[in-house]
Amino acid sequence: QVQLEESGGGLVQAGGSLRLSCAVSVRTFSGYALGWFRQAPGKEREFVAAVTWSGRGTNYADSVKGRFTISRDNAKNTVYLQINSLKPDDTAVYYCAASLRATYASATYYDYDYWGQGTQVTVSS
């Protein structure tokens, strides 16, 4: 059984920063690729960032490159998403996800086997 729990969301002004965390409860953390997705009201869930199990490979959506940084701490079974220079368009529920199958930092929704419940990020203008 794999469980993921996000935290760190909140209300922030445009230009501000947040650090999202996702605690992963799993027997062997290092075998999973991990990703962050987001879903804004009325929109489909979209890829944000992903990291390989080693932490050395990362992948970002074009819309967040240079502002978002994904990282993982395998000793703490946790993946992070540092979000800087927030924009109102970043407002969404942010989900972390784990993949047993992806050998790279996949941006594909269907590669991910387990999902958290999400954490709300709201950016005011």
mmCIF file of N, CA and C in Angstrom:
data_model
loop_
_atom_site.group_PDB
_atom_site.id
_atom_site.type_symbol
_atom_site.label_atom_id
_atom_site.label_comp_id
_atom_site.label_asym_id
_atom_site.label_seq_id
_atom_site.Cartn_x
_atom_site.Cartn_y
_atom_site.Cartn_z
ATOM 1 N N GLN A 1 0.844 -1.186 0.000
ATOM 2 C CA GLN A 1 0.000 0.000 0.000
ATOM 3 C C GLN A 1 0.883 1.241 0.000
ATOM 4 N N VAL A 2 0.587 2.164 -0.870
ATOM 5 C CA VAL A 2 1.339 3.414 -0.969
ATOM 6 C C VAL A 2 0.382 4.551 -0.663
ATOM 7 N N GLN A 3 0.796 5.419 0.235
ATOM 8 C CA GLN A 3 -0.012 6.591 0.559
ATOM 9 C C GLN A 3 0.830 7.844 0.400
ATOM 10 N N LEU A 4 0.206 8.867 -0.128
ATOM 11 C CA LEU A 4 0.874 10.150 -0.316
ATOM 12 C C LEU A 4 0.050 11.239 0.345
ATOM 13 N N GLU A 5 0.716 12.131 1.034
ATOM 14 C CA GLU A 5 0.019 13.214 1.721
ATOM 15 C C GLU A 5 0.734 14.519 1.474
ATOM 16 N N GLU A 6 0.048 15.435 0.795
ATOM 17 C CA GLU A 6 0.614 16.735 0.497
ATOM 18 C C GLU A 6 0.370 17.721 1.640
ATOM 19 N N SER A 7 1.245 18.699 1.719
ATOM 20 C CA SER A 7 1.074 19.789 2.672
ATOM 21 C C SER A 7 1.807 21.007 2.146
ATOM 22 N N GLY A 8 1.538 22.152 2.755
ATOM 23 C CA GLY A 8 2.267 23.359 2.410
ATOM 24 C C GLY A 8 1.519 24.342 1.545
ATOM 25 N N GLY A 9 0.324 23.985 1.105
ATOM 26 C CA GLY A 9 -0.445 24.915 0.297
ATOM 27 C C GLY A 9 -0.973 26.072 1.140
ATOM 28 N N GLY A 10 -1.563 27.051 0.457
ATOM 29 C CA GLY A 10 -2.120 28.186 1.175
ATOM 30 C C GLY A 10 -2.432 29.334 0.243
ATOM 31 N N LEU A 11 -2.729 30.464 0.860
ATOM 32 C CA LEU A 11 -3.037 31.698 0.141
ATOM 33 C C LEU A 11 -1.798 32.583 0.159
ATOM 34 N N VAL A 12 -1.382 33.030 -1.010
ATOM 35 C CA VAL A 12 -0.173 33.847 -1.106
ATOM 36 C C VAL A 12 -0.378 34.908 -2.166
ATOM 37 N N GLN A 13 0.269 36.029 -2.004
ATOM 38 C CA GLN A 13 0.174 37.098 -2.988
ATOM 39 C C GLN A 13 1.056 36.790 -4.194
ATOM 40 N N ALA A 14 0.684 37.343 -5.319
ATOM 41 C CA ALA A 14 1.490 37.183 -6.535
ATOM 42 C C ALA A 14 2.918 37.651 -6.255
ATOM 43 N N GLY A 15 3.856 36.858 -6.767
ATOM 44 C CA GLY A 15 5.261 37.147 -6.527
ATOM 45 C C GLY A 15 5.841 36.423 -5.332
ATOM 46 N N GLY A 16 4.969 35.846 -4.528
ATOM 47 C CA GLY A 16 5.417 35.139 -3.333
ATOM 48 C C GLY A 16 5.892 33.730 -3.631
ATOM 49 N N SER A 17 6.200 33.016 -2.556
ATOM 50 C CA SER A 17 6.737 31.655 -2.674
ATOM 51 C C SER A 17 6.025 30.710 -1.722
ATOM 52 N N LEU A 18 6.054 29.463 -2.079
ATOM 53 C CA LEU A 18 5.557 28.385 -1.226
ATOM 54 C C LEU A 18 6.445 27.171 -1.416
ATOM 55 N N ARG A 19 6.473 26.330 -0.405
ATOM 56 C CA ARG A 19 7.144 25.046 -0.534
ATOM 57 C C ARG A 19 6.150 23.952 -0.198
ATOM 58 N N LEU A 20 5.806 23.176 -1.197
ATOM 59 C CA LEU A 20 4.916 22.045 -1.001
ATOM 60 C C LEU A 20 5.733 20.812 -0.648
ATOM 61 N N SER A 21 5.168 20.008 0.228
ATOM 62 C CA SER A 21 5.795 18.747 0.605
ATOM 63 C C SER A 21 4.819 17.611 0.368
ATOM 64 N N CYS A 22 5.370 16.453 0.097
ATOM 65 C CA CYS A 22 4.552 15.265 -0.065
ATOM 66 C C CYS A 22 5.253 14.113 0.644
ATOM 67 N N ALA A 23 4.646 13.649 1.709
ATOM 68 C CA ALA A 23 5.175 12.513 2.449
ATOM 69 C C ALA A 23 4.642 11.225 1.842
ATOM 70 N N VAL A 24 5.545 10.320 1.533
ATOM 71 C CA VAL A 24 5.177 9.076 0.869
ATOM 72 C C VAL A 24 5.373 7.915 1.824
ATOM 73 N N SER A 25 4.300 7.214 2.087
ATOM 74 C CA SER A 25 4.364 6.031 2.946
ATOM 75 C C SER A 25 4.466 4.815 2.057
ATOM 76 N N VAL A 26 5.660 4.230 2.020
ATOM 77 C CA VAL A 26 5.906 3.090 1.148
ATOM 78 C C VAL A 26 7.102 2.338 1.696
ATOM 79 N N ARG A 27 7.143 1.054 1.427
ATOM 80 C CA ARG A 27 8.224 0.241 1.976
ATOM 81 C C ARG A 27 9.568 0.626 1.371
ATOM 82 N N THR A 28 9.583 0.808 0.054
ATOM 83 C CA THR A 28 10.833 1.132 -0.638
ATOM 84 C C THR A 28 10.630 2.400 -1.439
ATOM 85 N N PHE A 29 11.034 3.523 -0.885
ATOM 86 C CA PHE A 29 10.786 4.823 -1.495
ATOM 87 C C PHE A 29 11.633 5.052 -2.722
ATOM 88 N N SER A 30 12.822 4.541 -2.725
ATOM 89 C CA SER A 30 13.772 4.919 -3.759
ATOM 90 C C SER A 30 13.424 4.361 -5.130
ATOM 91 N N GLY A 31 12.490 3.444 -5.223
ATOM 92 C CA GLY A 31 12.158 2.865 -6.512
ATOM 93 C C GLY A 31 11.127 3.628 -7.307
ATOM 94 N N TYR A 32 10.620 4.714 -6.768
ATOM 95 C CA TYR A 32 9.514 5.427 -7.379
ATOM 96 C C TYR A 32 9.971 6.714 -8.047
ATOM 97 N N ALA A 33 9.477 6.943 -9.253
ATOM 98 C CA ALA A 33 9.522 8.289 -9.812
ATOM 99 C C ALA A 33 8.372 9.060 -9.162
ATOM 100 N N LEU A 34 8.573 10.336 -8.952
ATOM 101 C CA LEU A 34 7.561 11.152 -8.289
ATOM 102 C C LEU A 34 7.251 12.389 -9.109
ATOM 103 N N GLY A 35 6.015 12.781 -9.098
ATOM 104 C CA GLY A 35 5.616 13.938 -9.876
ATOM 105 C C GLY A 35 4.637 14.821 -9.134
ATOM 106 N N TRP A 36 4.540 16.036 -9.624
ATOM 107 C CA TRP A 36 3.524 16.988 -9.164
ATOM 108 C C TRP A 36 2.652 17.371 -10.357
ATOM 109 N N PHE A 37 1.358 17.349 -10.118
ATOM 110 C CA PHE A 37 0.381 17.794 -11.099
ATOM 111 C C PHE A 37 -0.497 18.836 -10.426
ATOM 112 N N ARG A 38 -1.252 19.573 -11.213
ATOM 113 C CA ARG A 38 -2.181 20.538 -10.638
ATOM 114 C C ARG A 38 -3.460 20.589 -11.451
ATOM 115 N N GLN A 39 -4.519 21.007 -10.786
ATOM 116 C CA GLN A 39 -5.810 21.119 -11.454
ATOM 117 C C GLN A 39 -6.499 22.383 -10.986
ATOM 118 N N ALA A 40 -6.727 23.272 -11.923
ATOM 119 C CA ALA A 40 -7.442 24.506 -11.649
ATOM 120 C C ALA A 40 -8.935 24.279 -11.884
ATOM 121 N N PRO A 41 -9.800 25.096 -11.286
ATOM 122 C CA PRO A 41 -11.240 24.930 -11.466
ATOM 123 C C PRO A 41 -11.622 24.961 -12.944
ATOM 124 N N GLY A 42 -12.389 23.967 -13.369
ATOM 125 C CA GLY A 42 -12.860 23.907 -14.734
ATOM 126 C C GLY A 42 -11.842 23.456 -15.751
ATOM 127 N N LYS A 43 -10.659 23.062 -15.284
ATOM 128 C CA LYS A 43 -9.597 22.636 -16.200
ATOM 129 C C LYS A 43 -9.176 21.202 -15.899
ATOM 130 N N GLU A 44 -8.504 20.592 -16.861
ATOM 131 C CA GLU A 44 -7.996 19.244 -16.664
ATOM 132 C C GLU A 44 -6.727 19.283 -15.801
ATOM 133 N N ARG A 45 -6.456 18.159 -15.186
ATOM 134 C CA ARG A 45 -5.224 18.054 -14.411
ATOM 135 C C ARG A 45 -4.034 18.121 -15.357
ATOM 136 N N GLU A 46 -3.038 18.902 -14.984
ATOM 137 C CA GLU A 46 -1.889 19.081 -15.855
ATOM 138 C C GLU A 46 -0.588 18.812 -15.114
ATOM 139 N N PHE A 47 0.383 18.375 -15.867
ATOM 140 C CA PHE A 47 1.711 18.084 -15.339
ATOM 141 C C PHE A 47 2.410 19.368 -14.922
ATOM 142 N N VAL A 48 3.138 19.274 -13.805
ATOM 143 C CA VAL A 48 3.922 20.401 -13.327
ATOM 144 C C VAL A 48 5.415 20.059 -13.324
ATOM 145 N N ALA A 49 5.770 18.994 -12.616
ATOM 146 C CA ALA A 49 7.181 18.631 -12.494
ATOM 147 C C ALA A 49 7.296 17.178 -12.069
ATOM 148 N N ALA A 50 8.445 16.572 -12.371
ATOM 149 C CA ALA A 50 8.690 15.196 -11.965
ATOM 150 C C ALA A 50 10.170 14.994 -11.693
ATOM 151 N N VAL A 51 10.457 13.960 -10.912
ATOM 152 C CA VAL A 51 11.844 13.644 -10.565
ATOM 153 C C VAL A 51 12.006 12.133 -10.570
ATOM 154 N N THR A 52 13.160 11.675 -11.039
ATOM 155 C CA THR A 52 13.441 10.239 -11.066
ATOM 156 C C THR A 52 13.714 9.726 -9.659
ATOM 157 N N TRP A 53 13.774 8.414 -9.523
ATOM 158 C CA TRP A 53 13.965 7.842 -8.197
ATOM 159 C C TRP A 53 15.305 8.255 -7.603
ATOM 160 N N SER A 54 16.312 8.481 -8.440
ATOM 161 C CA SER A 54 17.627 8.879 -7.924
ATOM 162 C C SER A 54 17.675 10.348 -7.534
ATOM 163 N N GLY A 55 16.729 11.121 -8.078
ATOM 164 C CA GLY A 55 16.740 12.559 -7.839
ATOM 165 C C GLY A 55 17.578 13.336 -8.834
ATOM 166 N N ARG A 56 18.290 12.643 -9.694
ATOM 167 C CA ARG A 56 19.195 13.338 -10.628
ATOM 168 C C ARG A 56 18.491 13.773 -11.909
ATOM 169 N N GLY A 57 17.371 13.160 -12.223
ATOM 170 C CA GLY A 57 16.635 13.536 -13.422
ATOM 171 C C GLY A 57 15.381 14.294 -13.068
ATOM 172 N N THR A 58 15.165 15.437 -13.701
ATOM 173 C CA THR A 58 13.966 16.218 -13.451
ATOM 174 C C THR A 58 13.335 16.636 -14.774
ATOM 175 N N ASN A 59 12.082 17.020 -14.688
ATOM 176 C CA ASN A 59 11.323 17.420 -15.866
ATOM 177 C C ASN A 59 10.307 18.452 -15.406
ATOM 178 N N TYR A 60 10.116 19.494 -16.203
ATOM 179 C CA TYR A 60 9.201 20.562 -15.827
ATOM 180 C C TYR A 60 8.302 20.946 -16.986
ATOM 181 N N ALA A 61 7.093 21.346 -16.662
ATOM 182 C CA ALA A 61 6.232 21.962 -17.660
ATOM 183 C C ALA A 61 6.830 23.309 -18.060
ATOM 184 N N ASP A 62 6.644 23.674 -19.302
ATOM 185 C CA ASP A 62 7.208 24.935 -19.792
ATOM 186 C C ASP A 62 6.718 26.124 -18.973
ATOM 187 N N SER A 63 5.485 26.043 -18.507
ATOM 188 C CA SER A 63 4.878 27.169 -17.802
ATOM 189 C C SER A 63 5.507 27.427 -16.434
ATOM 190 N N VAL A 64 6.269 26.464 -15.914
ATOM 191 C CA VAL A 64 6.833 26.631 -14.576
ATOM 192 C C VAL A 64 8.356 26.624 -14.567
ATOM 193 N N LYS A 65 8.964 26.380 -15.700
ATOM 194 C CA LYS A 65 10.436 26.344 -15.752
ATOM 195 C C LYS A 65 11.022 27.655 -15.267
ATOM 196 N N GLY A 66 12.042 27.519 -14.427
ATOM 197 C CA GLY A 66 12.696 28.693 -13.875
ATOM 198 C C GLY A 66 12.045 29.229 -12.619
ATOM 199 N N ARG A 67 10.830 28.785 -12.301
ATOM 200 C CA ARG A 67 10.127 29.249 -11.099
ATOM 201 C C ARG A 67 9.920 28.127 -10.090
ATOM 202 N N PHE A 68 9.726 26.908 -10.572
ATOM 203 C CA PHE A 68 9.447 25.767 -9.709
ATOM 204 C C PHE A 68 10.673 24.848 -9.674
ATOM 205 N N THR A 69 10.909 24.251 -8.520
ATOM 206 C CA THR A 69 11.991 23.288 -8.376
ATOM 207 C C THR A 69 11.487 22.070 -7.617
ATOM 208 N N ILE A 70 11.647 20.909 -8.220
ATOM 209 C CA ILE A 70 11.265 19.667 -7.567
ATOM 210 C C ILE A 70 12.515 19.005 -6.998
ATOM 211 N N SER A 71 12.365 18.404 -5.835
ATOM 212 C CA SER A 71 13.471 17.680 -5.220
ATOM 213 C C SER A 71 12.891 16.580 -4.339
ATOM 214 N N ARG A 72 13.725 15.662 -3.956
ATOM 215 C CA ARG A 72 13.268 14.593 -3.089
ATOM 216 C C ARG A 72 14.341 14.264 -2.070
ATOM 217 N N ASP A 73 13.888 13.825 -0.915
ATOM 218 C CA ASP A 73 14.782 13.384 0.145
ATOM 219 C C ASP A 73 14.405 11.941 0.441
ATOM 220 N N ASN A 74 15.192 11.026 -0.090
ATOM 221 C CA ASN A 74 14.846 9.616 0.073
ATOM 222 C C ASN A 74 14.982 9.151 1.526
ATOM 223 N N ALA A 75 15.795 9.830 2.311
ATOM 224 C CA ALA A 75 15.935 9.470 3.721
ATOM 225 C C ALA A 75 14.669 9.808 4.501
ATOM 226 N N LYS A 76 13.937 10.809 4.006
ATOM 227 C CA LYS A 76 12.706 11.237 4.676
ATOM 228 C C LYS A 76 11.454 10.806 3.939
ATOM 229 N N ASN A 77 11.614 10.062 2.840
ATOM 230 C CA ASN A 77 10.457 9.636 2.033
ATOM 231 C C ASN A 77 9.573 10.822 1.664
ATOM 232 N N THR A 78 10.190 11.879 1.224
ATOM 233 C CA THR A 78 9.452 13.103 0.952
ATOM 234 C C THR A 78 9.909 13.723 -0.363
ATOM 235 N N VAL A 79 8.956 14.251 -1.101
ATOM 236 C CA VAL A 79 9.254 15.013 -2.303
ATOM 237 C C VAL A 79 8.750 16.440 -2.088
ATOM 238 N N TYR A 80 9.490 17.391 -2.619
ATOM 239 C CA TYR A 80 9.186 18.798 -2.410
ATOM 240 C C TYR A 80 8.953 19.499 -3.744
ATOM 241 N N LEU A 81 8.185 20.570 -3.683
ATOM 242 C CA LEU A 81 8.035 21.455 -4.828
ATOM 243 C C LEU A 81 8.183 22.883 -4.316
ATOM 244 N N GLN A 82 9.309 23.486 -4.625
ATOM 245 C CA GLN A 82 9.540 24.887 -4.282
ATOM 246 C C GLN A 82 8.950 25.747 -5.393
ATOM 247 N N ILE A 83 8.052 26.630 -5.018
ATOM 248 C CA ILE A 83 7.348 27.459 -5.990
ATOM 249 C C ILE A 83 7.700 28.913 -5.713
ATOM 250 N N ASN A 84 8.327 29.552 -6.675
ATOM 251 C CA ASN A 84 8.693 30.951 -6.545
ATOM 252 C C ASN A 84 7.977 31.796 -7.595
ATOM 253 N N SER A 85 7.980 33.095 -7.381
ATOM 254 C CA SER A 85 7.386 34.043 -8.340
ATOM 255 C C SER A 85 5.977 33.595 -8.732
ATOM 256 N N LEU A 86 5.172 33.322 -7.737
ATOM 257 C CA LEU A 86 3.828 32.812 -7.992
ATOM 258 C C LEU A 86 2.983 33.811 -8.769
ATOM 259 N N LYS A 87 2.146 33.255 -9.638
ATOM 260 C CA LYS A 87 1.228 34.036 -10.458
ATOM 261 C C LYS A 87 -0.196 33.596 -10.164
ATOM 262 N N PRO A 88 -1.176 34.455 -10.407
ATOM 263 C CA PRO A 88 -2.572 34.024 -10.215
ATOM 264 C C PRO A 88 -2.919 32.768 -11.016
ATOM 265 N N ASP A 89 -2.303 32.595 -12.174
ATOM 266 C CA ASP A 89 -2.546 31.408 -12.994
ATOM 267 C C ASP A 89 -2.039 30.121 -12.349
ATOM 268 N N ASP A 90 -1.233 30.240 -11.312
ATOM 269 C CA ASP A 90 -0.756 29.056 -10.600
ATOM 270 C C ASP A 90 -1.783 28.534 -9.598
ATOM 271 N N THR A 91 -2.870 29.268 -9.420
ATOM 272 C CA THR A 91 -3.918 28.839 -8.499
ATOM 273 C C THR A 91 -4.501 27.503 -8.949
ATOM 274 N N ALA A 92 -4.458 26.527 -8.058
ATOM 275 C CA ALA A 92 -4.918 25.182 -8.385
ATOM 276 C C ALA A 92 -4.785 24.295 -7.155
ATOM 277 N N VAL A 93 -5.356 23.123 -7.258
ATOM 278 C CA VAL A 93 -5.055 22.068 -6.296
ATOM 279 C C VAL A 93 -3.833 21.316 -6.834
ATOM 280 N N TYR A 94 -2.834 21.172 -5.995
ATOM 281 C CA TYR A 94 -1.596 20.515 -6.393
ATOM 282 C C TYR A 94 -1.569 19.101 -5.817
ATOM 283 N N TYR A 95 -1.301 18.144 -6.696
ATOM 284 C CA TYR A 95 -1.269 16.738 -6.326
ATOM 285 C C TYR A 95 0.128 16.168 -6.530
ATOM 286 N N CYS A 96 0.569 15.349 -5.595
ATOM 287 C CA CYS A 96 1.765 14.578 -5.871
ATOM 288 C C CYS A 96 1.362 13.155 -6.248
ATOM 289 N N ALA A 97 2.237 12.515 -6.989
ATOM 290 C CA ALA A 97 1.940 11.192 -7.519
ATOM 291 C C ALA A 97 3.217 10.370 -7.580
ATOM 292 N N ALA A 98 3.043 9.062 -7.471
ATOM 293 C CA ALA A 98 4.184 8.149 -7.489
ATOM 294 C C ALA A 98 4.000 7.111 -8.595
ATOM 295 N N SER A 99 5.105 6.814 -9.255
ATOM 296 C CA SER A 99 5.071 5.822 -10.334
ATOM 297 C C SER A 99 6.066 4.709 -10.071
ATOM 298 N N LEU A 100 5.581 3.489 -10.123
ATOM 299 C CA LEU A 100 6.448 2.320 -10.025
ATOM 300 C C LEU A 100 7.050 1.972 -11.366
ATOM 301 N N ARG A 101 6.429 2.437 -12.430
ATOM 302 C CA ARG A 101 6.774 1.959 -13.765
ATOM 303 C C ARG A 101 7.696 2.894 -14.528
ATOM 304 N N ALA A 102 7.615 4.167 -14.254
ATOM 305 C CA ALA A 102 8.398 5.128 -15.032
ATOM 306 C C ALA A 102 9.868 5.065 -14.640
ATOM 307 N N THR A 103 10.735 4.954 -15.625
ATOM 308 C CA THR A 103 12.179 4.944 -15.380
ATOM 309 C C THR A 103 12.784 6.316 -15.666
ATOM 310 N N TYR A 104 11.916 7.282 -15.918
ATOM 311 C CA TYR A 104 12.364 8.642 -16.166
ATOM 312 C C TYR A 104 11.370 9.567 -15.471
ATOM 313 N N ALA A 105 11.615 10.855 -15.524
ATOM 314 C CA ALA A 105 10.735 11.825 -14.873
ATOM 315 C C ALA A 105 9.546 12.102 -15.785
ATOM 316 N N SER A 106 8.591 11.213 -15.740
ATOM 317 C CA SER A 106 7.486 11.233 -16.682
ATOM 318 C C SER A 106 6.535 12.393 -16.459
ATOM 319 N N ALA A 107 6.060 12.945 -17.562
ATOM 320 C CA ALA A 107 5.046 13.997 -17.530
ATOM 321 C C ALA A 107 3.661 13.434 -17.840
ATOM 322 N N THR A 108 3.592 12.123 -17.988
ATOM 323 C CA THR A 108 2.355 11.481 -18.435
ATOM 324 C C THR A 108 1.525 11.041 -17.251
ATOM 325 N N TYR A 109 0.315 11.541 -17.198
ATOM 326 C CA TYR A 109 -0.604 11.233 -16.093
ATOM 327 C C TYR A 109 -0.741 9.731 -15.883
ATOM 328 N N TYR A 110 -0.847 8.987 -16.957
ATOM 329 C CA TYR A 110 -1.154 7.552 -16.860
ATOM 330 C C TYR A 110 0.033 6.714 -16.412
ATOM 331 N N ASP A 111 1.199 7.317 -16.315
ATOM 332 C CA ASP A 111 2.354 6.596 -15.793
ATOM 333 C C ASP A 111 2.332 6.488 -14.269
ATOM 334 N N TYR A 112 1.479 7.271 -13.626
ATOM 335 C CA TYR A 112 1.490 7.352 -12.173
ATOM 336 C C TYR A 112 0.422 6.449 -11.571
ATOM 337 N N ASP A 113 0.849 5.696 -10.563
ATOM 338 C CA ASP A 113 -0.002 4.664 -9.983
ATOM 339 C C ASP A 113 -0.720 5.118 -8.715
ATOM 340 N N TYR A 114 -0.122 6.042 -8.001
ATOM 341 C CA TYR A 114 -0.662 6.455 -6.707
ATOM 342 C C TYR A 114 -0.700 7.979 -6.636
ATOM 343 N N TRP A 115 -1.757 8.477 -5.992
ATOM 344 C CA TRP A 115 -1.990 9.918 -5.921
ATOM 345 C C TRP A 115 -2.338 10.333 -4.506
ATOM 346 N N GLY A 116 -1.913 11.557 -4.163
ATOM 347 C CA GLY A 116 -2.347 12.148 -2.920
ATOM 348 C C GLY A 116 -3.689 12.831 -3.086
ATOM 349 N N GLN A 117 -4.187 13.412 -1.986
ATOM 350 C CA GLN A 117 -5.492 14.068 -1.989
ATOM 351 C C GLN A 117 -5.421 15.506 -2.474
ATOM 352 N N GLY A 118 -4.229 16.062 -2.525
ATOM 353 C CA GLY A 118 -4.072 17.412 -3.036
ATOM 354 C C GLY A 118 -3.986 18.461 -1.962
ATOM 355 N N THR A 119 -3.340 19.566 -2.309
ATOM 356 C CA THR A 119 -3.260 20.727 -1.422
ATOM 357 C C THR A 119 -3.544 21.972 -2.249
ATOM 358 N N GLN A 120 -4.365 22.853 -1.707
ATOM 359 C CA GLN A 120 -4.814 24.033 -2.449
ATOM 360 C C GLN A 120 -3.755 25.138 -2.396
ATOM 361 N N VAL A 121 -3.460 25.676 -3.557
ATOM 362 C CA VAL A 121 -2.613 26.860 -3.666
ATOM 363 C C VAL A 121 -3.450 27.953 -4.320
ATOM 364 N N THR A 122 -3.567 29.072 -3.632
ATOM 365 C CA THR A 122 -4.334 30.204 -4.152
ATOM 366 C C THR A 122 -3.433 31.426 -4.190
ATOM 367 N N VAL A 123 -3.344 32.029 -5.357
ATOM 368 C CA VAL A 123 -2.473 33.189 -5.543
ATOM 369 C C VAL A 123 -3.348 34.398 -5.834
ATOM 370 N N SER A 124 -3.243 35.399 -4.993
ATOM 371 C CA SER A 124 -4.033 36.613 -5.179
ATOM 372 C C SER A 124 -3.217 37.653 -5.953
ATOM 373 N N SER A 125 -3.906 38.429 -6.748
ATOM 374 C CA SER A 125 -3.218 39.435 -7.577
ATOM 375 C C SER A 125 -3.090 40.754 -6.841
#
